[in-house]
N, CA, C and O atoms as a CHARMM CRD file, in Angstrom:
* protein
*
  344
    1    1 MET  N     -9.41300   3.91300 -14.59600 PROA 1      0.00000
    2    1 MET  CA    -8.81400   3.80700 -13.27800 PROA 1      0.00000
    3    1 MET  C     -7.86400   2.61200 -13.27900 PROA 1      0.00000
    4    1 MET  O     -8.19700   1.54200 -13.79000 PROA 1      0.00000
    5    2 LEU  N     -6.70300   2.80200 -12.71300 PROA 2      0.00000
    6    2 LEU  CA    -5.70500   1.74000 -12.58200 PROA 2      0.00000
    7    2 LEU  C     -5.57000   1.41700 -11.09500 PROA 2      0.00000
    8    2 LEU  O     -5.41500   2.31500 -10.26800 PROA 2      0.00000
    9    3 HSD  N     -5.62900   0.13700 -10.76600 PROA 3      0.00000
   10    3 HSD  CA    -5.51500  -0.29000  -9.37100 PROA 3      0.00000
   11    3 HSD  C     -4.19100  -1.01000  -9.16000 PROA 3      0.00000
   12    3 HSD  O     -3.83900  -1.92300  -9.90600 PROA 3      0.00000
   13    4 TYR  N     -3.47600  -0.59100  -8.14800 PROA 4      0.00000
   14    4 TYR  CA    -2.18000  -1.15900  -7.79500 PROA 4      0.00000
   15    4 TYR  C     -2.36200  -1.94100  -6.50100 PROA 4      0.00000
   16    4 TYR  O     -2.80000  -1.38800  -5.49100 PROA 4      0.00000
   17    5 HSD  N     -2.02700  -3.22100  -6.53300 PROA 5      0.00000
   18    5 HSD  CA    -2.21200  -4.10300  -5.38300 PROA 5      0.00000
   19    5 HSD  C     -0.86800  -4.38400  -4.72100 PROA 5      0.00000
   20    5 HSD  O      0.10000  -4.74300  -5.39000 PROA 5      0.00000
   21    6 VAL  N     -0.81800  -4.22100  -3.41500 PROA 6      0.00000
   22    6 VAL  CA     0.38900  -4.50800  -2.64400 PROA 6      0.00000
   23    6 VAL  C      0.00600  -5.43400  -1.49900 PROA 6      0.00000
   24    6 VAL  O     -0.78700  -5.06600  -0.63300 PROA 6      0.00000
   25    7 TRP  N      0.57300  -6.64000  -1.50000 PROA 7      0.00000
   26    7 TRP  CA     0.37700  -7.57800  -0.39900 PROA 7      0.00000
   27    7 TRP  C      1.62000  -7.49500   0.46800 PROA 7      0.00000
   28    7 TRP  O      2.73400  -7.49200  -0.05500 PROA 7      0.00000
   29    8 PHE  N      1.45400  -7.42600   1.79100 PROA 8      0.00000
   30    8 PHE  CA     2.61600  -7.26600   2.65800 PROA 8      0.00000
   31    8 PHE  C      2.34600  -7.81200   4.05400 PROA 8      0.00000
   32    8 PHE  O      1.20000  -7.98900   4.46600 PROA 8      0.00000
   33    9 ASN  N      3.42300  -8.07000   4.75800 PROA 9      0.00000
   34    9 ASN  CA     3.40500  -8.38500   6.18400 PROA 9      0.00000
   35    9 ASN  C      4.16400  -7.28600   6.90000 PROA 9      0.00000
   36    9 ASN  O      5.01100  -6.62000   6.30500 PROA 9      0.00000
   37   10 LEU  N      3.86700  -7.09700   8.15200 PROA 10     0.00000
   38   10 LEU  CA     4.62600  -6.15000   8.96900 PROA 10     0.00000
   39   10 LEU  C      5.90400  -6.82700   9.44500 PROA 10     0.00000
   40   10 LEU  O      5.97000  -8.05200   9.54900 PROA 10     0.00000
   41   11 LYS  N      6.89900  -6.03200   9.72700 PROA 11     0.00000
   42   11 LYS  CA     8.14600  -6.57400  10.25200 PROA 11     0.00000
   43   11 LYS  C      7.88100  -7.23900  11.59900 PROA 11     0.00000
   44   11 LYS  O      7.01000  -6.79400  12.34500 PROA 11     0.00000
   45   12 PRO  N      8.62600  -8.30300  11.91800 PROA 12     0.00000
   46   12 PRO  CA     8.44000  -8.95600  13.22300 PROA 12     0.00000
   47   12 PRO  C      8.61100  -7.94400  14.36100 PROA 12     0.00000
   48   12 PRO  O      9.51300  -7.10700  14.33900 PROA 12     0.00000
   49   13 GLY  N      7.74000  -8.04200  15.33300 PROA 13     0.00000
   50   13 GLY  CA     7.81400  -7.16100  16.49300 PROA 13     0.00000
   51   13 GLY  C      7.04100  -5.86100  16.35200 PROA 13     0.00000
   52   13 GLY  O      6.89400  -5.12500  17.32800 PROA 13     0.00000
   53   14 VAL  N      6.53700  -5.55700  15.14300 PROA 14     0.00000
   54   14 VAL  CA     5.76400  -4.33300  14.94000 PROA 14     0.00000
   55   14 VAL  C      4.29800  -4.65000  15.22400 PROA 14     0.00000
   56   14 VAL  O      3.72600  -5.55800  14.62200 PROA 14     0.00000
   57   15 ALA  N      3.70200  -3.90600  16.13100 PROA 15     0.00000
   58   15 ALA  CA     2.29300  -4.09600  16.46100 PROA 15     0.00000
   59   15 ALA  C      1.41700  -3.73900  15.26900 PROA 15     0.00000
   60   15 ALA  O      1.70500  -2.79500  14.53300 PROA 15     0.00000
   61   16 GLU  N      0.35000  -4.50000  15.08600 PROA 16     0.00000
   62   16 GLU  CA    -0.54600  -4.25700  13.95500 PROA 16     0.00000
   63   16 GLU  C     -1.03400  -2.81300  13.92800 PROA 16     0.00000
   64   16 GLU  O     -1.01600  -2.18000  12.87200 PROA 16     0.00000
   65   17 SER  N     -1.46400  -2.28700  15.05500 PROA 17     0.00000
   66   17 SER  CA    -1.99200  -0.92000  15.09000 PROA 17     0.00000
   67   17 SER  C     -0.93600   0.10600  14.68700 PROA 17     0.00000
   68   17 SER  O     -1.23600   1.05300  13.96000 PROA 17     0.00000
   69   18 THR  N      0.28700  -0.07800  15.15200 PROA 18     0.00000
   70   18 THR  CA     1.38200   0.84200  14.83300 PROA 18     0.00000
   71   18 THR  C      1.76700   0.74100  13.36200 PROA 18     0.00000
   72   18 THR  O      1.91000   1.75600  12.68000 PROA 18     0.00000
   73   19 GLY  N      1.93400  -0.47900  12.88300 PROA 19     0.00000
   74   19 GLY  CA     2.34100  -0.69600  11.49300 PROA 19     0.00000
   75   19 GLY  C      1.30500  -0.20500  10.50200 PROA 19     0.00000
   76   19 GLY  O      1.63800   0.46800   9.52700 PROA 19     0.00000
   77   20 LEU  N      0.04700  -0.54200  10.75100 PROA 20     0.00000
   78   20 LEU  CA    -1.00600  -0.10700   9.81800 PROA 20     0.00000
   79   20 LEU  C     -1.23500   1.39300   9.88600 PROA 20     0.00000
   80   20 LEU  O     -1.61900   2.00300   8.88800 PROA 20     0.00000
   81   21 ALA  N     -1.00700   1.99700  11.04100 PROA 21     0.00000
   82   21 ALA  CA    -1.11600   3.45800  11.13400 PROA 21     0.00000
   83   21 ALA  C     -0.06200   4.12700  10.25200 PROA 21     0.00000
   84   21 ALA  O     -0.34800   5.13500   9.60700 PROA 21     0.00000
   85   22 ALA  N      1.14900   3.57700  10.21900 PROA 22     0.00000
   86   22 ALA  CA     2.21100   4.13200   9.37000 PROA 22     0.00000
   87   22 ALA  C      1.85600   3.96500   7.88900 PROA 22     0.00000
   88   22 ALA  O      2.05900   4.88000   7.09100 PROA 22     0.00000
   89   23 VAL  N      1.33100   2.80100   7.53000 PROA 23     0.00000
   90   23 VAL  CA     0.93600   2.55600   6.13300 PROA 23     0.00000
   91   23 VAL  C     -0.20700   3.49400   5.74900 PROA 23     0.00000
   92   23 VAL  O     -0.19300   4.09700   4.67600 PROA 23     0.00000
   93   24 ARG  N     -1.18900   3.61100   6.62900 PROA 24     0.00000
   94   24 ARG  CA    -2.33500   4.48900   6.36500 PROA 24     0.00000
   95   24 ARG  C     -1.88600   5.94100   6.21000 PROA 24     0.00000
   96   24 ARG  O     -2.37100   6.65000   5.32900 PROA 24     0.00000
   97   25 ARG  N     -0.96500   6.38200   7.06000 PROA 25     0.00000
   98   25 ARG  CA    -0.44200   7.75400   6.99100 PROA 25     0.00000
   99   25 ARG  C      0.25900   7.99100   5.65600 PROA 25     0.00000
  100   25 ARG  O      0.04400   9.01600   5.00900 PROA 25     0.00000
  101   26 PHE  N      1.10200   7.03700   5.24300 PROA 26     0.00000
  102   26 PHE  CA     1.81400   7.15200   3.97600 PROA 26     0.00000
  103   26 PHE  C      0.83700   7.23200   2.80300 PROA 26     0.00000
  104   26 PHE  O      0.96900   8.10300   1.94300 PROA 26     0.00000
  105   27 LEU  N     -0.14000   6.32900   2.76500 PROA 27     0.00000
  106   27 LEU  CA    -1.09500   6.31100   1.65600 PROA 27     0.00000
  107   27 LEU  C     -2.00800   7.53700   1.67500 PROA 27     0.00000
  108   27 LEU  O     -2.38500   8.04400   0.61800 PROA 27     0.00000
  109   28 ALA  N     -2.36100   8.00900   2.85700 PROA 28     0.00000
  110   28 ALA  CA    -3.17600   9.22600   2.95200 PROA 28     0.00000
  111   28 ALA  C     -2.41200  10.42400   2.40500 PROA 28     0.00000
  112   28 ALA  O     -2.99000  11.27600   1.72900 PROA 28     0.00000
  113   29 GLU  N     -1.11700  10.49200   2.69500 PROA 29     0.00000
  114   29 GLU  CA    -0.29600  11.58500   2.15700 PROA 29     0.00000
  115   29 GLU  C     -0.24500  11.52300   0.63200 PROA 29     0.00000
  116   29 GLU  O     -0.30100  12.55500  -0.03600 PROA 29     0.00000
  117   30 LEU  N     -0.13800  10.30500   0.08100 PROA 30     0.00000
  118   30 LEU  CA    -0.15100  10.17100  -1.38400 PROA 30     0.00000
  119   30 LEU  C     -1.47000  10.67100  -1.95700 PROA 30     0.00000
  120   30 LEU  O     -1.48500  11.38000  -2.96300 PROA 30     0.00000
  121   31 SER  N     -2.57000  10.30600  -1.32200 PROA 31     0.00000
  122   31 SER  CA    -3.88900  10.72900  -1.80300 PROA 31     0.00000
  123   31 SER  C     -4.07100  12.23500  -1.65600 PROA 31     0.00000
  124   31 SER  O     -4.54900  12.89500  -2.57800 PROA 31     0.00000
  125   32 GLU  N     -3.69800  12.77500  -0.51800 PROA 32     0.00000
  126   32 GLU  CA    -3.86500  14.21100  -0.26400 PROA 32     0.00000
  127   32 GLU  C     -3.01700  15.05800  -1.20400 PROA 32     0.00000
  128   32 GLU  O     -3.41000  16.16600  -1.57000 PROA 32     0.00000
  129   33 SER  N     -1.85200  14.54000  -1.59600 PROA 33     0.00000
  130   33 SER  CA    -0.96900  15.29300  -2.49500 PROA 33     0.00000
  131   33 SER  C     -1.36000  15.12400  -3.96500 PROA 33     0.00000
  132   33 SER  O     -0.82600  15.81200  -4.83500 PROA 33     0.00000
  133   34 GLY  N     -2.28600  14.21500  -4.23700 PROA 34     0.00000
  134   34 GLY  CA    -2.70700  13.97900  -5.61800 PROA 34     0.00000
  135   34 GLY  C     -1.90400  12.91000  -6.32500 PROA 34     0.00000
  136   34 GLY  O     -2.13100  12.64800  -7.50600 PROA 34     0.00000
  137   35 GLU  N     -0.96000  12.27900  -5.61900 PROA 35     0.00000
  138   35 GLU  CA    -0.16000  11.22100  -6.24500 PROA 35     0.00000
  139   35 GLU  C     -0.93800   9.92100  -6.39600 PROA 35     0.00000
  140   35 GLU  O     -0.54300   9.05300  -7.17400 PROA 35     0.00000
  141   36 ALA  N     -2.03100   9.77600  -5.67000 PROA 36     0.00000
  142   36 ALA  CA    -2.94200   8.64400  -5.80800 PROA 36     0.00000
  143   36 ALA  C     -4.35300   9.20100  -5.69600 PROA 36     0.00000
  144   36 ALA  O     -4.56200  10.27100  -5.12500 PROA 36     0.00000
  145   37 VAL  N     -5.31700   8.47500  -6.24000 PROA 37     0.00000
  146   37 VAL  CA    -6.70800   8.92300  -6.16200 PROA 37     0.00000
  147   37 VAL  C     -7.30000   8.54600  -4.81300 PROA 37     0.00000
  148   37 VAL  O     -7.87400   9.38400  -4.11700 PROA 37     0.00000
  149   38 THR  N     -7.15500   7.28200  -4.45300 PROA 38     0.00000
  150   38 THR  CA    -7.68600   6.77400  -3.19600 PROA 38     0.00000
  151   38 THR  C     -6.98000   5.47000  -2.84600 PROA 38     0.00000
  152   38 THR  O     -6.17700   4.95800  -3.62600 PROA 38     0.00000
  153   39 PHE  N     -7.28700   4.94100  -1.67000 PROA 39     0.00000
  154   39 PHE  CA    -6.68900   3.66900  -1.26100 PROA 39     0.00000
  155   39 PHE  C     -7.60700   2.95600  -0.28300 PROA 39     0.00000
  156   39 PHE  O     -8.49100   3.56600   0.31900 PROA 39     0.00000
  157   40 GLU  N     -7.38900   1.66700  -0.13400 PROA 40     0.00000
  158   40 GLU  CA    -8.05500   0.85400   0.87900 PROA 40     0.00000
  159   40 GLU  C     -7.00500  -0.04400   1.50600 PROA 40     0.00000
  160   40 GLU  O     -6.11000  -0.53100   0.81500 PROA 40     0.00000
  161   41 LEU  N     -7.10500  -0.26400   2.79600 PROA 41     0.00000
  162   41 LEU  CA    -6.26200  -1.23500   3.48900 PROA 41     0.00000
  163   41 LEU  C     -7.14700  -2.38700   3.91500 PROA 41     0.00000
  164   41 LEU  O     -8.18100  -2.18500   4.55300 PROA 41     0.00000
  165   42 LEU  N     -6.74100  -3.59300   3.56400 PROA 42     0.00000
  166   42 LEU  CA    -7.52800  -4.79100   3.84800 PROA 42     0.00000
  167   42 LEU  C     -6.67800  -5.79500   4.60500 PROA 42     0.00000
  168   42 LEU  O     -5.45000  -5.76800   4.52800 PROA 42     0.00000
  169   43 ARG  N     -7.34000  -6.67900   5.33400 PROA 43     0.00000
  170   43 ARG  CA    -6.63300  -7.70600   6.10700 PROA 43     0.00000
  171   43 ARG  C     -7.05500  -9.07600   5.61000 PROA 43     0.00000
  172   43 ARG  O     -8.24700  -9.37100   5.51700 PROA 43     0.00000
  173   44 ASN  N     -6.08200  -9.90800   5.29200 PROA 44     0.00000
  174   44 ASN  CA    -6.32400 -11.28600   4.88300 PROA 44     0.00000
  175   44 ASN  C     -6.49700 -12.12200   6.15000 PROA 44     0.00000
  176   44 ASN  O     -5.55500 -12.27100   6.92900 PROA 44     0.00000
  177   45 LYS  N     -7.68200 -12.66000   6.35700 PROA 45     0.00000
  178   45 LYS  CA    -7.94900 -13.43600   7.56300 PROA 45     0.00000
  179   45 LYS  C     -7.68900 -14.92300   7.36900 PROA 45     0.00000
  180   45 LYS  O     -7.79600 -15.70200   8.31600 PROA 45     0.00000
  181   46 GLY  N     -7.34800 -15.32100   6.14200 PROA 46     0.00000
  182   46 GLY  CA    -7.06200 -16.72200   5.88100 PROA 46     0.00000
  183   46 GLY  C     -5.72800 -17.14200   6.46400 PROA 46     0.00000
  184   46 GLY  O     -4.76700 -16.37200   6.44600 PROA 46     0.00000
  185   47 GLU  N     -5.66600 -18.33600   6.97100 PROA 47     0.00000
  186   47 GLU  CA    -4.43000 -18.88800   7.53200 PROA 47     0.00000
  187   47 GLU  C     -3.91400 -19.99200   6.61500 PROA 47     0.00000
  188   47 GLU  O     -4.70200 -20.66500   5.95100 PROA 47     0.00000
  189   48 PRO  N     -2.59100 -20.18300   6.57400 PROA 48     0.00000
  190   48 PRO  CA    -2.06200 -21.30700   5.79800 PROA 48     0.00000
  191   48 PRO  C     -2.64000 -22.61600   6.33300 PROA 48     0.00000
  192   48 PRO  O     -2.84100 -22.72300   7.54300 PROA 48     0.00000
  193   49 PRO  N     -2.90700 -23.57900   5.52600 PROA 49     0.00000
  194   49 PRO  CA    -2.64800 -23.64400   4.08900 PROA 49     0.00000
  195   49 PRO  C     -3.76600 -23.03800   3.24000 PROA 49     0.00000
  196   49 PRO  O     -3.64800 -22.99200   2.01600 PROA 49     0.00000
  197   50 ARG  N     -4.84700 -22.57200   3.86700 PROA 50     0.00000
  198   50 ARG  CA    -5.96500 -22.01100   3.10700 PROA 50     0.00000
  199   50 ARG  C     -5.53100 -20.80600   2.27100 PROA 50     0.00000
  200   50 ARG  O     -5.96500 -20.65400   1.12800 PROA 50     0.00000
  201   51 SER  N     -4.69400 -19.96500   2.82600 PROA 51     0.00000
  202   51 SER  CA    -4.19200 -18.78700   2.12100 PROA 51     0.00000
  203   51 SER  C     -2.68000 -18.70500   2.27800 PROA 51     0.00000
  204   51 SER  O     -2.14700 -18.83700   3.38000 PROA 51     0.00000
  205   52 LYS  N     -2.01200 -18.48900   1.17600 PROA 52     0.00000
  206   52 LYS  CA    -0.55600 -18.31000   1.21000 PROA 52     0.00000
  207   52 LYS  C     -0.17300 -16.84700   1.03100 PROA 52     0.00000
  208   52 LYS  O      1.00800 -16.50400   0.98500 PROA 52     0.00000
  209   53 LEU  N     -1.18000 -15.99200   0.92900 PROA 53     0.00000
  210   53 LEU  CA    -0.92500 -14.56900   0.73900 PROA 53     0.00000
  211   53 LEU  C     -0.49600 -13.92000   2.05100 PROA 53     0.00000
  212   53 LEU  O     -0.85200 -14.39900   3.12800 PROA 53     0.00000
  213   54 PRO  N      0.27000 -12.82500   1.96500 PROA 54     0.00000
  214   54 PRO  CA     0.62000 -12.08200   3.17100 PROA 54     0.00000
  215   54 PRO  C     -0.63800 -11.58400   3.89800 PROA 54     0.00000
  216   54 PRO  O     -1.73600 -11.63200   3.34500 PROA 54     0.00000
  217   55 ARG  N     -0.47500 -11.11800   5.10800 PROA 55     0.00000
  218   55 ARG  CA    -1.58300 -10.73700   5.98900 PROA 55     0.00000
  219   55 ARG  C     -2.34600  -9.49600   5.50600 PROA 55     0.00000
  220   55 ARG  O     -3.56300  -9.42500   5.67900 PROA 55     0.00000
  221   56 TYR  N     -1.66300  -8.52900   4.91100 PROA 56     0.00000
  222   56 TYR  CA    -2.30800  -7.24900   4.58000 PROA 56     0.00000
  223   56 TYR  C     -2.27100  -6.97200   3.07900 PROA 56     0.00000
  224   56 TYR  O     -1.39300  -7.43800   2.35200 PROA 56     0.00000
  225   57 HSD  N     -3.26500  -6.19300   2.65100 PROA 57     0.00000
  226   57 HSD  CA    -3.40200  -5.84800   1.23800 PROA 57     0.00000
  227   57 HSD  C     -3.73300  -4.36200   1.14300 PROA 57     0.00000
  228   57 HSD  O     -4.71000  -3.89400   1.72800 PROA 57     0.00000
  229   58 ALA  N     -2.92000  -3.63800   0.40800 PROA 58     0.00000
  230   58 ALA  CA    -3.21500  -2.23600   0.12000 PROA 58     0.00000
  231   58 ALA  C     -3.64500  -2.15600  -1.33800 PROA 58     0.00000
  232   58 ALA  O     -2.95200  -2.65300  -2.22600 PROA 58     0.00000
  233   59 LEU  N     -4.77100  -1.54000  -1.57400 PROA 59     0.00000
  234   59 LEU  CA    -5.29900  -1.33600  -2.92300 PROA 59     0.00000
  235   59 LEU  C     -5.26900   0.16500  -3.17700 PROA 59     0.00000
  236   59 LEU  O     -5.99700   0.92400  -2.53600 PROA 59     0.00000
  237   60 VAL  N     -4.42800   0.59000  -4.10900 PROA 60     0.00000
  238   60 VAL  CA    -4.23000   2.01400  -4.37400 PROA 60     0.00000
  239   60 VAL  C     -4.71800   2.30900  -5.78300 PROA 60     0.00000
  240   60 VAL  O     -4.34400   1.61800  -6.73000 PROA 60     0.00000
  241   61 ALA  N     -5.54800   3.33000  -5.92600 PROA 61     0.00000
  242   61 ALA  CA    -6.12300   3.68300  -7.22300 PROA 61     0.00000
  243   61 ALA  C     -5.41100   4.90400  -7.81700 PROA 61     0.00000
  244   61 ALA  O     -5.10800   5.87500  -7.12400 PROA 61     0.00000
  245   62 PHE  N     -5.15900   4.81500  -9.11900 PROA 62     0.00000
  246   62 PHE  CA    -4.56500   5.90800  -9.90000 PROA 62     0.00000
  247   62 PHE  C     -5.47900   6.18700 -11.08700 PROA 62     0.00000
  248   62 PHE  O     -6.22400   5.30900 -11.52100 PROA 62     0.00000
  249   63 ARG  N     -5.42300   7.40700 -11.61100 PROA 63     0.00000
  250   63 ARG  CA    -6.29300   7.76600 -12.74300 PROA 63     0.00000
  251   63 ARG  C     -6.01300   6.91300 -13.96900 PROA 63     0.00000
  252   63 ARG  O     -6.93600   6.42300 -14.62000 PROA 63     0.00000
  253   64 ASP  N     -4.71600   6.73600 -14.28600 PROA 64     0.00000
  254   64 ASP  CA    -4.33000   6.01900 -15.49400 PROA 64     0.00000
  255   64 ASP  C     -2.84800   5.65300 -15.41300 PROA 64     0.00000
  256   64 ASP  O     -2.20500   5.89400 -14.39200 PROA 64     0.00000
  257   65 ASP  N     -2.30900   5.07600 -16.47600 PROA 65     0.00000
  258   65 ASP  CA    -0.90200   4.66100 -16.48400 PROA 65     0.00000
  259   65 ASP  C      0.05100   5.83300 -16.25300 PROA 65     0.00000
  260   65 ASP  O      1.06400   5.69000 -15.56700 PROA 65     0.00000
  261   66 GLU  N     -0.27200   6.97500 -16.82100 PROA 66     0.00000
  262   66 GLU  CA     0.59700   8.15500 -16.66700 PROA 66     0.00000
  263   66 GLU  C      0.63500   8.61800 -15.20700 PROA 66     0.00000
  264   66 GLU  O      1.70200   8.93300 -14.67900 PROA 66     0.00000
  265   67 HSD  N     -0.50500   8.65700 -14.57600 PROA 67     0.00000
  266   67 HSD  CA    -0.59400   9.04900 -13.16500 PROA 67     0.00000
  267   67 HSD  C      0.19200   8.06600 -12.29800 PROA 67     0.00000
  268   67 HSD  O      0.92900   8.47900 -11.40400 PROA 67     0.00000
  269   68 PHE  N      0.03800   6.77800 -12.55900 PROA 68     0.00000
  270   68 PHE  CA     0.76100   5.74400 -11.83000 PROA 68     0.00000
  271   68 PHE  C      2.27000   5.88800 -12.03400 PROA 68     0.00000
  272   68 PHE  O      3.03700   5.83300 -11.07300 PROA 68     0.00000
  273   69 GLY  N      2.69300   6.07300 -13.28700 PROA 69     0.00000
  274   69 GLY  CA     4.11300   6.21600 -13.59600 PROA 69     0.00000
  275   69 GLY  C      4.74500   7.40700 -12.89100 PROA 69     0.00000
  276   69 GLY  O      5.87000   7.32200 -12.40000 PROA 69     0.00000
  277   70 ALA  N      4.02000   8.51100 -12.84400 PROA 70     0.00000
  278   70 ALA  CA     4.53300   9.70800 -12.17200 PROA 70     0.00000
  279   70 ALA  C      4.69100   9.45200 -10.67000 PROA 70     0.00000
  280   70 ALA  O      5.67100   9.88600 -10.06500 PROA 70     0.00000
  281   71 ALA  N      3.72600   8.74900 -10.06900 PROA 71     0.00000
  282   71 ALA  CA     3.81000   8.44300  -8.63500 PROA 71     0.00000
  283   71 ALA  C      5.00800   7.54400  -8.34400 PROA 71     0.00000
  284   71 ALA  O      5.72200   7.76300  -7.36500 PROA 71     0.00000
  285   72 MET  N      5.23200   6.54300  -9.17900 PROA 72     0.00000
  286   72 MET  CA     6.37000   5.63800  -8.98400 PROA 72     0.00000
  287   72 MET  C      7.69400   6.37900  -9.17900 PROA 72     0.00000
  288   72 MET  O      8.65900   6.14200  -8.45300 PROA 72     0.00000
  289   73 LYS  N      7.72900   7.26400 -10.15100 PROA 73     0.00000
  290   73 LYS  CA     8.93200   8.06400 -10.39500 PROA 73     0.00000
  291   73 LYS  C      9.23600   8.94100  -9.18000 PROA 73     0.00000
  292   73 LYS  O     10.39500   9.08300  -8.78900 PROA 73     0.00000
  293   74 ASN  N      8.20100   9.52500  -8.58700 PROA 74     0.00000
  294   74 ASN  CA     8.38300  10.35900  -7.39400 PROA 74     0.00000
  295   74 ASN  C      8.90700   9.53300  -6.23000 PROA 74     0.00000
  296   74 ASN  O      9.76200  10.00400  -5.48000 PROA 74     0.00000
  297   75 GLN  N      8.41000   8.30400  -6.06200 PROA 75     0.00000
  298   75 GLN  CA     8.90500   7.44500  -4.97800 PROA 75     0.00000
  299   75 GLN  C     10.37400   7.09500  -5.19600 PROA 75     0.00000
  300   75 GLN  O     11.16000   7.08500  -4.24900 PROA 75     0.00000
  301   76 ALA  N     10.74000   6.81200  -6.43200 PROA 76     0.00000
  302   76 ALA  CA    12.13900   6.50000  -6.73500 PROA 76     0.00000
  303   76 ALA  C     13.03700   7.70000  -6.42000 PROA 76     0.00000
  304   76 ALA  O     14.13000   7.53900  -5.87800 PROA 76     0.00000
  305   77 ALA  N     12.57000   8.89400  -6.76200 PROA 77     0.00000
  306   77 ALA  CA    13.35200  10.11300  -6.49600 PROA 77     0.00000
  307   77 ALA  C     13.51200  10.34700  -4.99300 PROA 77     0.00000
  308   77 ALA  O     14.52700  10.89000  -4.55600 PROA 77     0.00000
  309   78 ARG  N     12.52200   9.94400  -4.20800 PROA 78     0.00000
  310   78 ARG  CA    12.57900  10.12000  -2.75500 PROA 78     0.00000
  311   78 ARG  C     13.44100   9.04700  -2.08800 PROA 78     0.00000
  312   78 ARG  O     13.78900   9.17400  -0.91400 PROA 78     0.00000
  313   79 GLY  N     13.78200   8.00700  -2.81900 PROA 79     0.00000
  314   79 GLY  CA    14.52300   6.89600  -2.23900 PROA 79     0.00000
  315   79 GLY  C     13.51700   5.85300  -1.78300 PROA 79     0.00000
  316   79 GLY  O     13.08100   5.86900  -0.63300 PROA 79     0.00000
  317   80 ILE  N     13.15200   4.95700  -2.67000 PROA 80     0.00000
  318   80 ILE  CA    11.99800   4.06900  -2.49500 PROA 80     0.00000
  319   80 ILE  C     12.01200   3.23900  -1.21400 PROA 80     0.00000
  320   80 ILE  O     10.94900   2.84200  -0.73600 PROA 80     0.00000
  321   81 HSD  N     13.19200   2.96500  -0.64200 PROA 81     0.00000
  322   81 HSD  CA    13.23900   2.14100   0.56700 PROA 81     0.00000
  323   81 HSD  C     13.59500   2.94000   1.81100 PROA 81     0.00000
  324   81 HSD  O     14.12300   2.39600   2.78100 PROA 81     0.00000
  325   82 THR  N     13.30200   4.23000   1.77600 PROA 82     0.00000
  326   82 THR  CA    13.54000   5.07400   2.95100 PROA 82     0.00000
  327   82 THR  C     12.24800   5.74500   3.35700 PROA 82     0.00000
  328   82 THR  O     11.27100   5.70000   2.60900 PROA 82     0.00000
  329   83 GLY  N     12.21800   6.34500   4.48300 PROA 83     0.00000
  330   83 GLY  CA    11.02900   7.05600   4.93600 PROA 83     0.00000
  331   83 GLY  C      9.87800   6.11800   5.19200 PROA 83     0.00000
  332   83 GLY  O     10.08700   4.93300   5.45200 PROA 83     0.00000
  333   84 LEU  N      8.64600   6.63700   5.12200 PROA 84     0.00000
  334   84 LEU  CA     7.45900   5.84300   5.42300 PROA 84     0.00000
  335   84 LEU  C      7.27800   4.70600   4.41700 PROA 84     0.00000
  336   84 LEU  O      6.75000   3.65400   4.77800 PROA 84     0.00000
  337   85 HSD  N      7.70200   4.89000   3.17500 PROA 85     0.00000
  338   85 HSD  CA     7.49400   3.84200   2.17300 PROA 85     0.00000
  339   85 HSD  C      8.30500   2.60200   2.50000 PROA 85     0.00000
  340   85 HSD  O      7.79800   1.48800   2.36600 PROA 85     0.00000
  341   86 GLY  N      9.55000   2.76500   2.92600 PROA 86     0.00000
  342   86 GLY  CA    10.42900   1.63000   3.16700 PROA 86     0.00000
  343   86 GLY  C     10.18900   0.97900   4.48400 PROA 86     0.00000
  344   86 GLY  O     10.86100   0.00500   4.82300 PROA 86     0.00000
């Protein structure tokens, strides 16, 4: 199993519930289509200076390097900074 970690913040003005719902929807679609095995969304509760990491963490699981590479290739073909991903 290969785990892909993404640390991120929501854009200013985006409500946490709205932003995380969009992220959850995107990751659920990846899992349902077989492009990912599973995912978890986590929240970093640490505040600076204790934590310098962004507020949210997505942990996405893939079967192996080949599965991960195919998923990334598909995102690039879709336009990586458009749609729900961007």
